[in-house]
CSV table of C-alpha atoms in Angstrom, one decimal:
chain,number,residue,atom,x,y,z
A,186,UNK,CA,-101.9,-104.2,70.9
A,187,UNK,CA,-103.0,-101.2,72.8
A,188,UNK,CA,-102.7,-97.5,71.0
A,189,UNK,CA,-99.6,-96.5,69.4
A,190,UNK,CA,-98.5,-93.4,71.2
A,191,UNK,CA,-96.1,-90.8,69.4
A,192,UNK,CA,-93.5,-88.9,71.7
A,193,UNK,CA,-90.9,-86.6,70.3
A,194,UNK,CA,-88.1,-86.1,72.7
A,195,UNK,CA,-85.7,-83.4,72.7
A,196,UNK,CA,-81.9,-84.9,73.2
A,197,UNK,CA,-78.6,-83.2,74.4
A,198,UNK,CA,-77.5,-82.6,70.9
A,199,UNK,CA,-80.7,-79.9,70.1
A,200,UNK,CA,-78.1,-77.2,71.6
A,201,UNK,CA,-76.1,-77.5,68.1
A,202,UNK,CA,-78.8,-76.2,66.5
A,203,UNK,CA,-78.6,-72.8,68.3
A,204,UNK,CA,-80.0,-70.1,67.6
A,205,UNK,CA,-83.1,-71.7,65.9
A,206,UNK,CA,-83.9,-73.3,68.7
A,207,UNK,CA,-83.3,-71.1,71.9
A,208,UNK,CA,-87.1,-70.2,71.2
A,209,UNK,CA,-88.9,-73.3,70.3
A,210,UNK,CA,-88.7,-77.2,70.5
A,211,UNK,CA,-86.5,-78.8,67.8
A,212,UNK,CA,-89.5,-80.5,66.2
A,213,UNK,CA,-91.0,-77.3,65.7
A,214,UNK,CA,-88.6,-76.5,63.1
A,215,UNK,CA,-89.5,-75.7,59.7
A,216,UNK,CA,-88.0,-78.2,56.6
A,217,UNK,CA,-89.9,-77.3,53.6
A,218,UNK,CA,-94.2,-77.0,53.5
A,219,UNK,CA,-93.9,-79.2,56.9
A,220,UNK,CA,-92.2,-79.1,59.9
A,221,UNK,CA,-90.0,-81.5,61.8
A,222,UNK,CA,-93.6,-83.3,63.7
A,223,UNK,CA,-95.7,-82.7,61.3
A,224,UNK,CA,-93.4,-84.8,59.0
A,225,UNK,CA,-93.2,-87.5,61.4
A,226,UNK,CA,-96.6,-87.2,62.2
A,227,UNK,CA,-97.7,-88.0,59.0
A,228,UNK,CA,-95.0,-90.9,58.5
A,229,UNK,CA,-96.5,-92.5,62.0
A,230,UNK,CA,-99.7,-92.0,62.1
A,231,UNK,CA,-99.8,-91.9,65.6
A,232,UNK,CA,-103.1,-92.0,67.9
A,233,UNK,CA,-102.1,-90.0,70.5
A,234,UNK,CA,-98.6,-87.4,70.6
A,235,UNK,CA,-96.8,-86.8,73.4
A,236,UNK,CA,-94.1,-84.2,73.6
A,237,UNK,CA,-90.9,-84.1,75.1
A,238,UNK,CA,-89.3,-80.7,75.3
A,239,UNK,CA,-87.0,-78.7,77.5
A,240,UNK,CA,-87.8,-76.5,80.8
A,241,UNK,CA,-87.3,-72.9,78.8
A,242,UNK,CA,-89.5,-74.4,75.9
A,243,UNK,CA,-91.9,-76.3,77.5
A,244,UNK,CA,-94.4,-73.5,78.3
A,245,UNK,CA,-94.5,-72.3,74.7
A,246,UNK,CA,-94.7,-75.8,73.3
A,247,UNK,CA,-97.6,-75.9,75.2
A,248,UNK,CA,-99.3,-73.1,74.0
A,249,UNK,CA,-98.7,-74.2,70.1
A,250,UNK,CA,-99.6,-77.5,70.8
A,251,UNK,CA,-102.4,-77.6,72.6
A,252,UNK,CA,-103.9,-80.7,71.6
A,253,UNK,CA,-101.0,-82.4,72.7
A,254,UNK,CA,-99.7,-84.1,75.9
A,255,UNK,CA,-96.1,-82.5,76.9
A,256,UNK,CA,-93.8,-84.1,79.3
A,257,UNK,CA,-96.3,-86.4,80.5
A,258,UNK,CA,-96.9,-90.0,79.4
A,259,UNK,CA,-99.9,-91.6,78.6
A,260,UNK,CA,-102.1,-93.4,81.2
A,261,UNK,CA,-101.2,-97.0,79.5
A,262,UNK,CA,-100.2,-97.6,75.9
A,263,UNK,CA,-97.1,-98.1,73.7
A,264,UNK,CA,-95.1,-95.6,73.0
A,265,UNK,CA,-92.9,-94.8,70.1
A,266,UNK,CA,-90.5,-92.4,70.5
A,267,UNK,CA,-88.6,-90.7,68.1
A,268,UNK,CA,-86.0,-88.1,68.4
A,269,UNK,CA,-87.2,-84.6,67.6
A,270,UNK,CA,-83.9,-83.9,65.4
A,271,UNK,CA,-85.1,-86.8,62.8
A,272,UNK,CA,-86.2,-86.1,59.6
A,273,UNK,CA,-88.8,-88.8,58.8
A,274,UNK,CA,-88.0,-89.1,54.8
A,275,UNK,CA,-88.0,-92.1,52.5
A,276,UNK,CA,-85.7,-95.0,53.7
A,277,UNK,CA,-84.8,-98.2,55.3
A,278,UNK,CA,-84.3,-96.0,58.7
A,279,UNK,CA,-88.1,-95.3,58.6
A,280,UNK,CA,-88.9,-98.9,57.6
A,281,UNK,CA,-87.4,-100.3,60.6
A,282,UNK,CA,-89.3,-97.3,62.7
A,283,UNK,CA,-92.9,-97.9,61.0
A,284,UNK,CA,-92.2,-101.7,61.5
A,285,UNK,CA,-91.3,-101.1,65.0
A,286,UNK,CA,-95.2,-101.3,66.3
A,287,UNK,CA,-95.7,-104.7,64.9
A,288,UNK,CA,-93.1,-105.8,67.7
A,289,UNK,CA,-94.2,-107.4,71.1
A,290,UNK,CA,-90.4,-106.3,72.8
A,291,UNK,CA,-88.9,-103.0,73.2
A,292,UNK,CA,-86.3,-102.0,71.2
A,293,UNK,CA,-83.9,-99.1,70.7
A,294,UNK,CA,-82.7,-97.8,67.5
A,295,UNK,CA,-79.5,-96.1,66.9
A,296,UNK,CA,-76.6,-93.9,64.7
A,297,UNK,CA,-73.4,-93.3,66.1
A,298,UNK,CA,-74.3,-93.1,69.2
A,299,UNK,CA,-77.1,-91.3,69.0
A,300,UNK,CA,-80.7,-92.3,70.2
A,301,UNK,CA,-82.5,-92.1,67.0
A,302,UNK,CA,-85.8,-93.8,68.2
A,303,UNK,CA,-86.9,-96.5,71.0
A,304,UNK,CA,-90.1,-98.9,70.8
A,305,UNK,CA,-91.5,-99.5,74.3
A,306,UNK,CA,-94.6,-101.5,74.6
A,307,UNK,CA,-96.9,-100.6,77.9
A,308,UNK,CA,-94.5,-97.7,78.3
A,309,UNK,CA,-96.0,-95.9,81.0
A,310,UNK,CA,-95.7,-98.9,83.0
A,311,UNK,CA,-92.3,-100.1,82.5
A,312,UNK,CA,-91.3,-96.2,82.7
A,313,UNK,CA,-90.4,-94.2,85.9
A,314,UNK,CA,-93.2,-91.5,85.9
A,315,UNK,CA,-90.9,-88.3,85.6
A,316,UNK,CA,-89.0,-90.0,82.6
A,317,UNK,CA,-89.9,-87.0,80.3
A,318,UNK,CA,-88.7,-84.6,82.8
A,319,UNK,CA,-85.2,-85.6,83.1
A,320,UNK,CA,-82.9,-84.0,80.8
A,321,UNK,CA,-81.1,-87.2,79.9
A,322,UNK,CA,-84.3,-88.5,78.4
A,323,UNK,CA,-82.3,-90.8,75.9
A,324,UNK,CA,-80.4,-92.8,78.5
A,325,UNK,CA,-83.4,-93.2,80.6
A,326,UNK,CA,-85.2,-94.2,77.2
A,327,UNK,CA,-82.9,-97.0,76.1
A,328,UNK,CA,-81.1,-98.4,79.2
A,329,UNK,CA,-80.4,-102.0,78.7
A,330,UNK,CA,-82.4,-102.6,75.4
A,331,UNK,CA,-81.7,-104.2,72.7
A,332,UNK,CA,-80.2,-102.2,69.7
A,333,UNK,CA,-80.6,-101.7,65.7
A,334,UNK,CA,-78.1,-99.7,63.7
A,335,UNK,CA,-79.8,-96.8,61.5
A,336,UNK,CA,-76.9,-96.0,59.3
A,337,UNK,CA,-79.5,-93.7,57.0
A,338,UNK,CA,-81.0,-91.7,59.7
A,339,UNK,CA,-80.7,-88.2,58.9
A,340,UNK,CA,-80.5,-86.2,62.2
A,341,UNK,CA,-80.3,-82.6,62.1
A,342,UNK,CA,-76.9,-81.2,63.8
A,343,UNK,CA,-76.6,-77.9,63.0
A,344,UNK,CA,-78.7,-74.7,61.5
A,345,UNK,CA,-77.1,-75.4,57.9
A,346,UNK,CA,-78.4,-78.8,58.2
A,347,UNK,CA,-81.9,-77.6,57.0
A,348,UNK,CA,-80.0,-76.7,53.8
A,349,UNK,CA,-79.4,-80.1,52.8
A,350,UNK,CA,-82.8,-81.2,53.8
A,351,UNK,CA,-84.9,-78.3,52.5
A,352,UNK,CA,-85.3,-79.6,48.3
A,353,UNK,CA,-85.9,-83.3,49.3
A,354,UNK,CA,-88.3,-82.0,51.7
A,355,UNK,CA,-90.2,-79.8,49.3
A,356,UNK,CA,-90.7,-82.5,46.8
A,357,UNK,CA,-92.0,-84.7,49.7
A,358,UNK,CA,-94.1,-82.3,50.9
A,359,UNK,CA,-95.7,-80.9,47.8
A,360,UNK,CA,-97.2,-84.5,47.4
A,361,UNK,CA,-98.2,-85.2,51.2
A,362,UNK,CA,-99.8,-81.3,51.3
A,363,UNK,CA,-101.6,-80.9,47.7
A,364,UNK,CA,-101.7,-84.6,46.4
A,365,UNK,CA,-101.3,-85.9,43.3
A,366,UNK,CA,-100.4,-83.5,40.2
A,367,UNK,CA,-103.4,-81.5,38.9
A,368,UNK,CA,-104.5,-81.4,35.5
A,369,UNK,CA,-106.8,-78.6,34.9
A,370,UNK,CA,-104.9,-74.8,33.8
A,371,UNK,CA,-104.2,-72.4,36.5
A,372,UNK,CA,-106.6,-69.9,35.3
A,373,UNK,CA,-109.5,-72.6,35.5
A,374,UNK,CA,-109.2,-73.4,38.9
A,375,UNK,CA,-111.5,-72.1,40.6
A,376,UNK,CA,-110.7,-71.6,44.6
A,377,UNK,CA,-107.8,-69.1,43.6
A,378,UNK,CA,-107.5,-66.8,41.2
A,379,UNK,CA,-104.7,-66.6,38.3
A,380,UNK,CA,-104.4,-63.8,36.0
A,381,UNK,CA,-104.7,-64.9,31.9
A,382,UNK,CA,-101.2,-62.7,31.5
A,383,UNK,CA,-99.4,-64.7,34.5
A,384,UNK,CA,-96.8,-67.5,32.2
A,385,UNK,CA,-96.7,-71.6,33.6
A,386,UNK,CA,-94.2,-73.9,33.1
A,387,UNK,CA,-95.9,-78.0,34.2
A,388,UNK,CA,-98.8,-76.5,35.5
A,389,UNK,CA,-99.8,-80.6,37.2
A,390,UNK,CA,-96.9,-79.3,39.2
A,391,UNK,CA,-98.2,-76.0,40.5
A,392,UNK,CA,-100.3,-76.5,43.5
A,393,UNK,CA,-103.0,-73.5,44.5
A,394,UNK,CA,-104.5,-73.1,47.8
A,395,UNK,CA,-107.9,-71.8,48.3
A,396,UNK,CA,-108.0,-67.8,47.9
A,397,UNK,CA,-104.3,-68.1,46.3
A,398,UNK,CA,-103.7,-65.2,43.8
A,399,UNK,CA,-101.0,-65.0,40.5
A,400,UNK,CA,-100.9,-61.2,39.6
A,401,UNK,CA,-99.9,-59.9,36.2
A,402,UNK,CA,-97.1,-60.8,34.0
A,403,UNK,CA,-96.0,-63.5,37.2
A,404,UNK,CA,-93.5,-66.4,35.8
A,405,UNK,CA,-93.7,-69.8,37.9
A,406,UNK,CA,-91.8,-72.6,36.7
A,407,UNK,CA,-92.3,-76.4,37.9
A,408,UNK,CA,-89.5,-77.6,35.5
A,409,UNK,CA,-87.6,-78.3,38.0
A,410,UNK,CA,-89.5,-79.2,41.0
A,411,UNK,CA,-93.1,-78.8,42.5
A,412,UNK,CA,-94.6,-74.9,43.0
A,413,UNK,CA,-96.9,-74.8,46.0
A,414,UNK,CA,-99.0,-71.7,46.8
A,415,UNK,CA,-101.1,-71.8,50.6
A,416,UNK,CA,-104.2,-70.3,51.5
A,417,UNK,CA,-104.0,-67.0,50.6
A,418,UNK,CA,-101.0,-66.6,49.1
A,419,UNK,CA,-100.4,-64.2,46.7
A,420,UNK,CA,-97.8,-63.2,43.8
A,421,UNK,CA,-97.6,-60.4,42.7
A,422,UNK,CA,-97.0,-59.0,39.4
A,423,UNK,CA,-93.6,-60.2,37.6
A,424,UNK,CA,-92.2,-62.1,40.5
A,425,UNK,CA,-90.4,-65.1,39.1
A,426,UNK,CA,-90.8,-68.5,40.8
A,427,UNK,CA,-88.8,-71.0,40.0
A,428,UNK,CA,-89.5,-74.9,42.0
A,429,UNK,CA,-89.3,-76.5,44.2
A,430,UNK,CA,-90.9,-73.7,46.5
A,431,UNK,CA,-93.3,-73.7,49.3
A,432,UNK,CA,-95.0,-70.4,50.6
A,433,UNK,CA,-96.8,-70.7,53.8
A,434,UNK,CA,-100.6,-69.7,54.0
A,435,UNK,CA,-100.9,-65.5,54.1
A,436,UNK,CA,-97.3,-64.8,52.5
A,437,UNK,CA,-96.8,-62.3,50.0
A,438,UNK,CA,-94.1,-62.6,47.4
A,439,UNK,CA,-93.8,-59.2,45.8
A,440,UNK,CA,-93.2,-57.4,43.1
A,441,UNK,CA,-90.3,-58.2,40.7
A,442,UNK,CA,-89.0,-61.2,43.2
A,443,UNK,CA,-87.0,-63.8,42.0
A,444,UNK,CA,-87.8,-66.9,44.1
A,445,UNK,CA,-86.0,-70.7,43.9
A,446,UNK,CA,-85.5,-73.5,46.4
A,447,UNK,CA,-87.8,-71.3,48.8
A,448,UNK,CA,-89.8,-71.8,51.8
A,449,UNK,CA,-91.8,-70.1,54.0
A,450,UNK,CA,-94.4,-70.4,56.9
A,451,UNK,CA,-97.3,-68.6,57.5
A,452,UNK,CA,-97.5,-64.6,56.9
A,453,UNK,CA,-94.0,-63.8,55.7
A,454,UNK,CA,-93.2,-61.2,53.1
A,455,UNK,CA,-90.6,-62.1,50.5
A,456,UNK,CA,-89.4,-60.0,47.8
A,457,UNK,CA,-85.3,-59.6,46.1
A,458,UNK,CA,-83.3,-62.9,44.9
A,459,UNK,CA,-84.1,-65.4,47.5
A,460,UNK,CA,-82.0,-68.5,46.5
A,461,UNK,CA,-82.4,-72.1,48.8
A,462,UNK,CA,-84.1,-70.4,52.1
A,463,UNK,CA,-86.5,-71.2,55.1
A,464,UNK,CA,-88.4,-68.5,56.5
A,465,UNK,CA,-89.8,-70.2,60.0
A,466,UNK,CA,-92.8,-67.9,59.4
A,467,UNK,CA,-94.1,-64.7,60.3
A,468,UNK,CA,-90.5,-63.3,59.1
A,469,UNK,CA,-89.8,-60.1,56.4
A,470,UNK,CA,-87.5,-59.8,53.4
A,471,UNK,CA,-89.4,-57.8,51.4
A,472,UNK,CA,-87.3,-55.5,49.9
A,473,UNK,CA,-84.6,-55.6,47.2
A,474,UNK,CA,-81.4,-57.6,48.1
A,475,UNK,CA,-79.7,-61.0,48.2
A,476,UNK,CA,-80.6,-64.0,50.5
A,477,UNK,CA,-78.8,-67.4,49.6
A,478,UNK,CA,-78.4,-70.1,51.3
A,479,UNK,CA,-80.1,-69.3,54.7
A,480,UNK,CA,-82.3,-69.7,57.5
A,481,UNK,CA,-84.7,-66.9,59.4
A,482,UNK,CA,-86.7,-67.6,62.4
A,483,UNK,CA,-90.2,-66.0,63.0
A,484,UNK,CA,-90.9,-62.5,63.0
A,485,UNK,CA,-87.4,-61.2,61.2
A,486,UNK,CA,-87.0,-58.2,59.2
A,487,UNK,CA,-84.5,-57.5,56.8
A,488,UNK,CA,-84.1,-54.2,55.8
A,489,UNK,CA,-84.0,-52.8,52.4
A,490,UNK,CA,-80.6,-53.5,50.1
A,491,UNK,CA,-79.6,-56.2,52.7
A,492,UNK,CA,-77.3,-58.8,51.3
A,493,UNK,CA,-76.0,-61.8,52.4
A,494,UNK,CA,-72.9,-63.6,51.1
A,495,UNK,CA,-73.4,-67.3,51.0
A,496,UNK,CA,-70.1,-68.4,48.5
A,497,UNK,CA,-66.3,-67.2,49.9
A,498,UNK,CA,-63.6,-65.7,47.4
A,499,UNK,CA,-61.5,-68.8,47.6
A,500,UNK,CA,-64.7,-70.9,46.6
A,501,UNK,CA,-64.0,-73.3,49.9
A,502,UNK,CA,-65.9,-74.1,52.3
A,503,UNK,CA,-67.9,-72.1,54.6
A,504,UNK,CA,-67.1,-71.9,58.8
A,505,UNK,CA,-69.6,-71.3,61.2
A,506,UNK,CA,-69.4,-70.0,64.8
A,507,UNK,CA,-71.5,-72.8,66.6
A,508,UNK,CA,-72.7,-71.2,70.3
A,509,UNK,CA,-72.8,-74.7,71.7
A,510,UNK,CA,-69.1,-75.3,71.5
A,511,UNK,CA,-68.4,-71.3,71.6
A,512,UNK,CA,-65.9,-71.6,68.8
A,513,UNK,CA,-66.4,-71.5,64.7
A,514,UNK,CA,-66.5,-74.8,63.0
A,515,UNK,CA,-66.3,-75.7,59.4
A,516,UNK,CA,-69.6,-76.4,58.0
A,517,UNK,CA,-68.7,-78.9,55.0
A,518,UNK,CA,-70.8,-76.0,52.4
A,519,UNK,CA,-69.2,-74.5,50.0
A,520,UNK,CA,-72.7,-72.3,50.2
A,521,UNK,CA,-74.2,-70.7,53.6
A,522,UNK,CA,-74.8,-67.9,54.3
A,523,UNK,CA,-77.2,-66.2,57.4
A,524,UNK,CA,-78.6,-68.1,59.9
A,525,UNK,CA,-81.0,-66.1,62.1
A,526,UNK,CA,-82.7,-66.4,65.7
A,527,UNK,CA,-86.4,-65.5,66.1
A,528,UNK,CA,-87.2,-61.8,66.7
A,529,UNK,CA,-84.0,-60.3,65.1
A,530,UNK,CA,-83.7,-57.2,62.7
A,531,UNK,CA,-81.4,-55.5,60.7
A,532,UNK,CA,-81.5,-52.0,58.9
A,533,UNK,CA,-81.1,-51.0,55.6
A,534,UNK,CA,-78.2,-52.0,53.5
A,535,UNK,CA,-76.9,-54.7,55.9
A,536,UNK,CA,-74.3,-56.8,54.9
A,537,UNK,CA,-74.2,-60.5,56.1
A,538,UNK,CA,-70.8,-62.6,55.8
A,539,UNK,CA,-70.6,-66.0,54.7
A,540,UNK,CA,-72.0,-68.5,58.0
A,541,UNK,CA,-73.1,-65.4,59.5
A,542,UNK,CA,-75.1,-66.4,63.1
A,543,UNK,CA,-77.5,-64.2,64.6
A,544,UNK,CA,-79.2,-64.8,68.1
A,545,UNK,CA,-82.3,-64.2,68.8
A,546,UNK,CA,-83.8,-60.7,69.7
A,547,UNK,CA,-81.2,-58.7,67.8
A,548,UNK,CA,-81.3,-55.6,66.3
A,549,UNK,CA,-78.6,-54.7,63.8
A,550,UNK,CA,-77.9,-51.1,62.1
A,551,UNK,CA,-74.9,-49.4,60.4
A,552,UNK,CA,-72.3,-49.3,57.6
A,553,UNK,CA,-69.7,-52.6,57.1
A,554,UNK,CA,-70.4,-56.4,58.1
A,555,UNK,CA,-71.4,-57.3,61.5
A,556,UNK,CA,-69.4,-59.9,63.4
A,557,UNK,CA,-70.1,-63.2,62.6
A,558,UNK,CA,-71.2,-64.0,65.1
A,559,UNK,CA,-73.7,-62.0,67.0
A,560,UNK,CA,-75.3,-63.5,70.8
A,561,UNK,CA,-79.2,-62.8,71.5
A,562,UNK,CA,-80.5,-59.7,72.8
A,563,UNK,CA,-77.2,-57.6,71.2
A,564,UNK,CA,-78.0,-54.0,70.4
A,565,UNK,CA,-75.6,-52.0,67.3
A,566,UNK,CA,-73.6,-53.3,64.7
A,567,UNK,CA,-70.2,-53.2,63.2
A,568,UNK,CA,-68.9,-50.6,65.6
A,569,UNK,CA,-70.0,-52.0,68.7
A,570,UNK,CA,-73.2,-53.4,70.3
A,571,UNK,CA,-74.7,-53.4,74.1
A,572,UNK,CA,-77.0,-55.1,75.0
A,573,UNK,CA,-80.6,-55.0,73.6
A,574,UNK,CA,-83.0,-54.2,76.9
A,575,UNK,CA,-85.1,-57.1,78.2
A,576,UNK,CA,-88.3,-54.8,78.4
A,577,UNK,CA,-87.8,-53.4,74.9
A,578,UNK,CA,-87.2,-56.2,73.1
A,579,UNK,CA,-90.3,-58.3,74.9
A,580,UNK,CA,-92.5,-54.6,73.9
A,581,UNK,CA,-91.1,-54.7,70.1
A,582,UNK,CA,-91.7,-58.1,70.0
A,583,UNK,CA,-95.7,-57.5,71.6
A,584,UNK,CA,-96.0,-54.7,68.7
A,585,UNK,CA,-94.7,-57.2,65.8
A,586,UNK,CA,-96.7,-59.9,66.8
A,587,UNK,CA,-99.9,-58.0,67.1
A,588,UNK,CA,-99.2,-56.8,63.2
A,589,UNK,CA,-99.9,-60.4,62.2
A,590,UNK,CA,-103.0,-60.7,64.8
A,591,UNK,CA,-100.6,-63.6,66.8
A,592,UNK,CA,-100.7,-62.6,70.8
A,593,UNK,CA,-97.6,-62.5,73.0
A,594,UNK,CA,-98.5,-64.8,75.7
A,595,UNK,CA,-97.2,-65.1,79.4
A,596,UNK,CA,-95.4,-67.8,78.2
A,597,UNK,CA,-93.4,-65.8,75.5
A,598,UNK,CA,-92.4,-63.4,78.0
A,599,UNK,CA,-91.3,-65.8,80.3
A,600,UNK,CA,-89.4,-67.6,77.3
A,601,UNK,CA,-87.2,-64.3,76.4
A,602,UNK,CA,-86.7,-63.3,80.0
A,603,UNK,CA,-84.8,-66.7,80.3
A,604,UNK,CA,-83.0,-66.9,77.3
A,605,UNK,CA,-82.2,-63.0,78.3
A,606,UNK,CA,-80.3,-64.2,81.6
A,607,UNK,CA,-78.8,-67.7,80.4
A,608,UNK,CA,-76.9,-65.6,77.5
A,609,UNK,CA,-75.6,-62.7,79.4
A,610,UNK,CA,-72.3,-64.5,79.6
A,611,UNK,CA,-72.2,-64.5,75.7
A,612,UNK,CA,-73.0,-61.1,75.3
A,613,UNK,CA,-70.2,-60.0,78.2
A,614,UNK,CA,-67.6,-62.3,75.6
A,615,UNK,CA,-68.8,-61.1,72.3
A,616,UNK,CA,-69.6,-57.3,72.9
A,617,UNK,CA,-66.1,-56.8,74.8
């Protein structure tokens, strides 16, 4: 058997999970310490990747993953490949998928009519060569092979989707990122540094990464689930963390937080209540205030005293406006509560309604709750927004970047002058 190639694909269905991913491929998404292809990634174990992604993300997805081949197929080999939206977790759905190599015919795998995977020996053969440029990549894919059922799959449908993945995924990826429990205290280990007045609770289920540091008088608690501190990470003095949590390499959880069911990626600052919430990375809530039951893209900033309501009066469940349908639909949750694009900001004292949905490149100020529903690039707040200029937002988002030495490429420009144009229609329906 020749090498077994990897190839996320991005299917028809990625729109549903709008705003997170108007700015990046859906396997680029954040579940816990991993993202979407890293999970898989590491569930595969793949020798080459190839990456399917669409035309406004392709350029970017380049630039992140430079190592990898995007929408182009390998010169020979088999090719597994697995929709970007799955979450590769413990199951018979990835024990039919690992297995799938170990076959000599292709093969398609399936959930309600959805292309979760497809095994295709001496793909770029039997493959027409543009294949990963078509949009309809999962017809092309599985035309006229034969089919297994994957009734456990777990595909990601909508932002609050990563809400019911997030605690799994930080118990899977506590062991896949810092190993197996560790025995020595926190103040003995010696790559990171842990004050003798910071208070542990099943310290084999506190992970430290090199140059971590625990200020004074800092509570975490692995009671409940596994602690895991990147490179660099530090927590500062009486922040309370309470697992499963993640925090990305760089992050700073401040003083006085109160921290459970968190993650973050690289560089964020998080400080307040944060209850069951992914920071993407690069993002800010560093201030005082409520954050439950949420998502935030990269480079996000809450103001000070923001608040978001993730649990409605009645106690029922939680409706969402979804941008793909253009209409709000229920979400099944009892608890959601903000669900924000990359690039966006609010002021001081902003409050967020239950399944609130912000766009990307928003920048939201004044008294009362803002709409539910706010398109990318709006400018204002509850009395009224305009749109947010192109050439501001791309020269805010140049400054931001630069704080956190990350450059804004060509490619990120090109990215928000798109998404700019293809939502001007939303913003003429929403601002009106």
């Amino acid at each position: 058997m020749s090498a077994m190639h990897l190839c996320l694909f991005e299917d028809p269905h990625v729109a549903g999970l709008r705003p997170l991913v108007d700015t990046r491929a859906v396997y680029d998404l954040r579940l816990g310490g991993r993202t979407l292809l890293e999970t898989a990634c590491d569930a595969f174990g793949p020798s080459g990747l190839v990456l399917h992604a669409r035309p406004i993300v392709a350029d970017v997805t380049r630039h992140a993953h430079s190592s990898a081949a995007v929408n182009v197929l390998p010169d020979g080999g088999d090719v597994l490949f697995v929709n970007g939206r799955y979450v590769a977790g413990a199951g018979e759905a990835l024990r039919h998928l690992t297995e799938a190599p170990a076959r000599t015919e292709a093969r398609a795998f399936v959930q309600n009519g959805s292309l979760v995977a497809a095994w295709v020996p001496e793909a770029s053969a039997r493959l027409p060569d543009d294949v990963l440029a078509r949009p309809a990549l999962t017809a092309n894919v599985a035309r006229d092979l034969p089919v297994t059922d994957l009734d456990d799959a777990t595909l990601l449908r909508r932002p609050w989707d990563l809400l019911d993945t997030l605690r799994p995924a930080l118990a899977r990826d506590a062991e896949a990122l810092a190993g197996p429990p560790v025995q020595a205290s926190l103040v003995d280990r010696r790559h990171a540094t842990t004050h003798e007045s910071a208070t542990s609770l099943r310290e084999e289920q506190i992970h430290l990464g090199t140059g971590a540091t625990i200020k004074p008088g800092a509570i975490l608690n692995a009671e409940d689930g596994p602690i895991v501190l990147g490179a660099n990470v530090t927590v500062h003095e009486r922040a309370v963390l309470r697992g499963p949590c993640y925090f990305g390499p760089k992050t700073q959880v401040k003083i006085g937080a109160n921290m459970e069911g968190v993650a973050t990626g690289t560089w964020c600052k998080i400080g307040g209540e944060v209850h069951d919430a992914v920071l993407q990375g690069f993002s800010n809530k560093g201030h005082p205030g409520f954050l439950g039951h949420s998502v935030l893209g990269r480079w996000c900033n809450l103001g000070a005293d923001t608040n978001t309501s993730n649990l409605k009066n009645d106690y029922g469940t939680v409706s969402a406006y979804a941008p793909d349908e253009g209409r709000f639909v229920d979400t099944g949750r009892q608890f959601a509560g903000l669900f924000m694009g990359d690039h966006s900001k609010c002021g001081i004292n902003t409050m967020f309604n239950t399944g609130t949905i912000v766009g990307a490149n928003c920048n939201l100020f004044g008294g009362d709750f803002p709409p539910r529903y706010v398109p990318p690039f709006s400018w204002g707040g509850a009395s009224g927004f305009t749109a947010y200029r192109l050439d501001k937002a791309c020269a805010v988002a140049e400054r931001v970047m630069g704080r956190r030495d990350t450059p804004f490429t060509d490619a990120d420009r090109a990215l928000l002058t798109a998404l700019f144009e293809r939502t001007q229609d939303e913003r003429a329906e929403h601002h009106s």
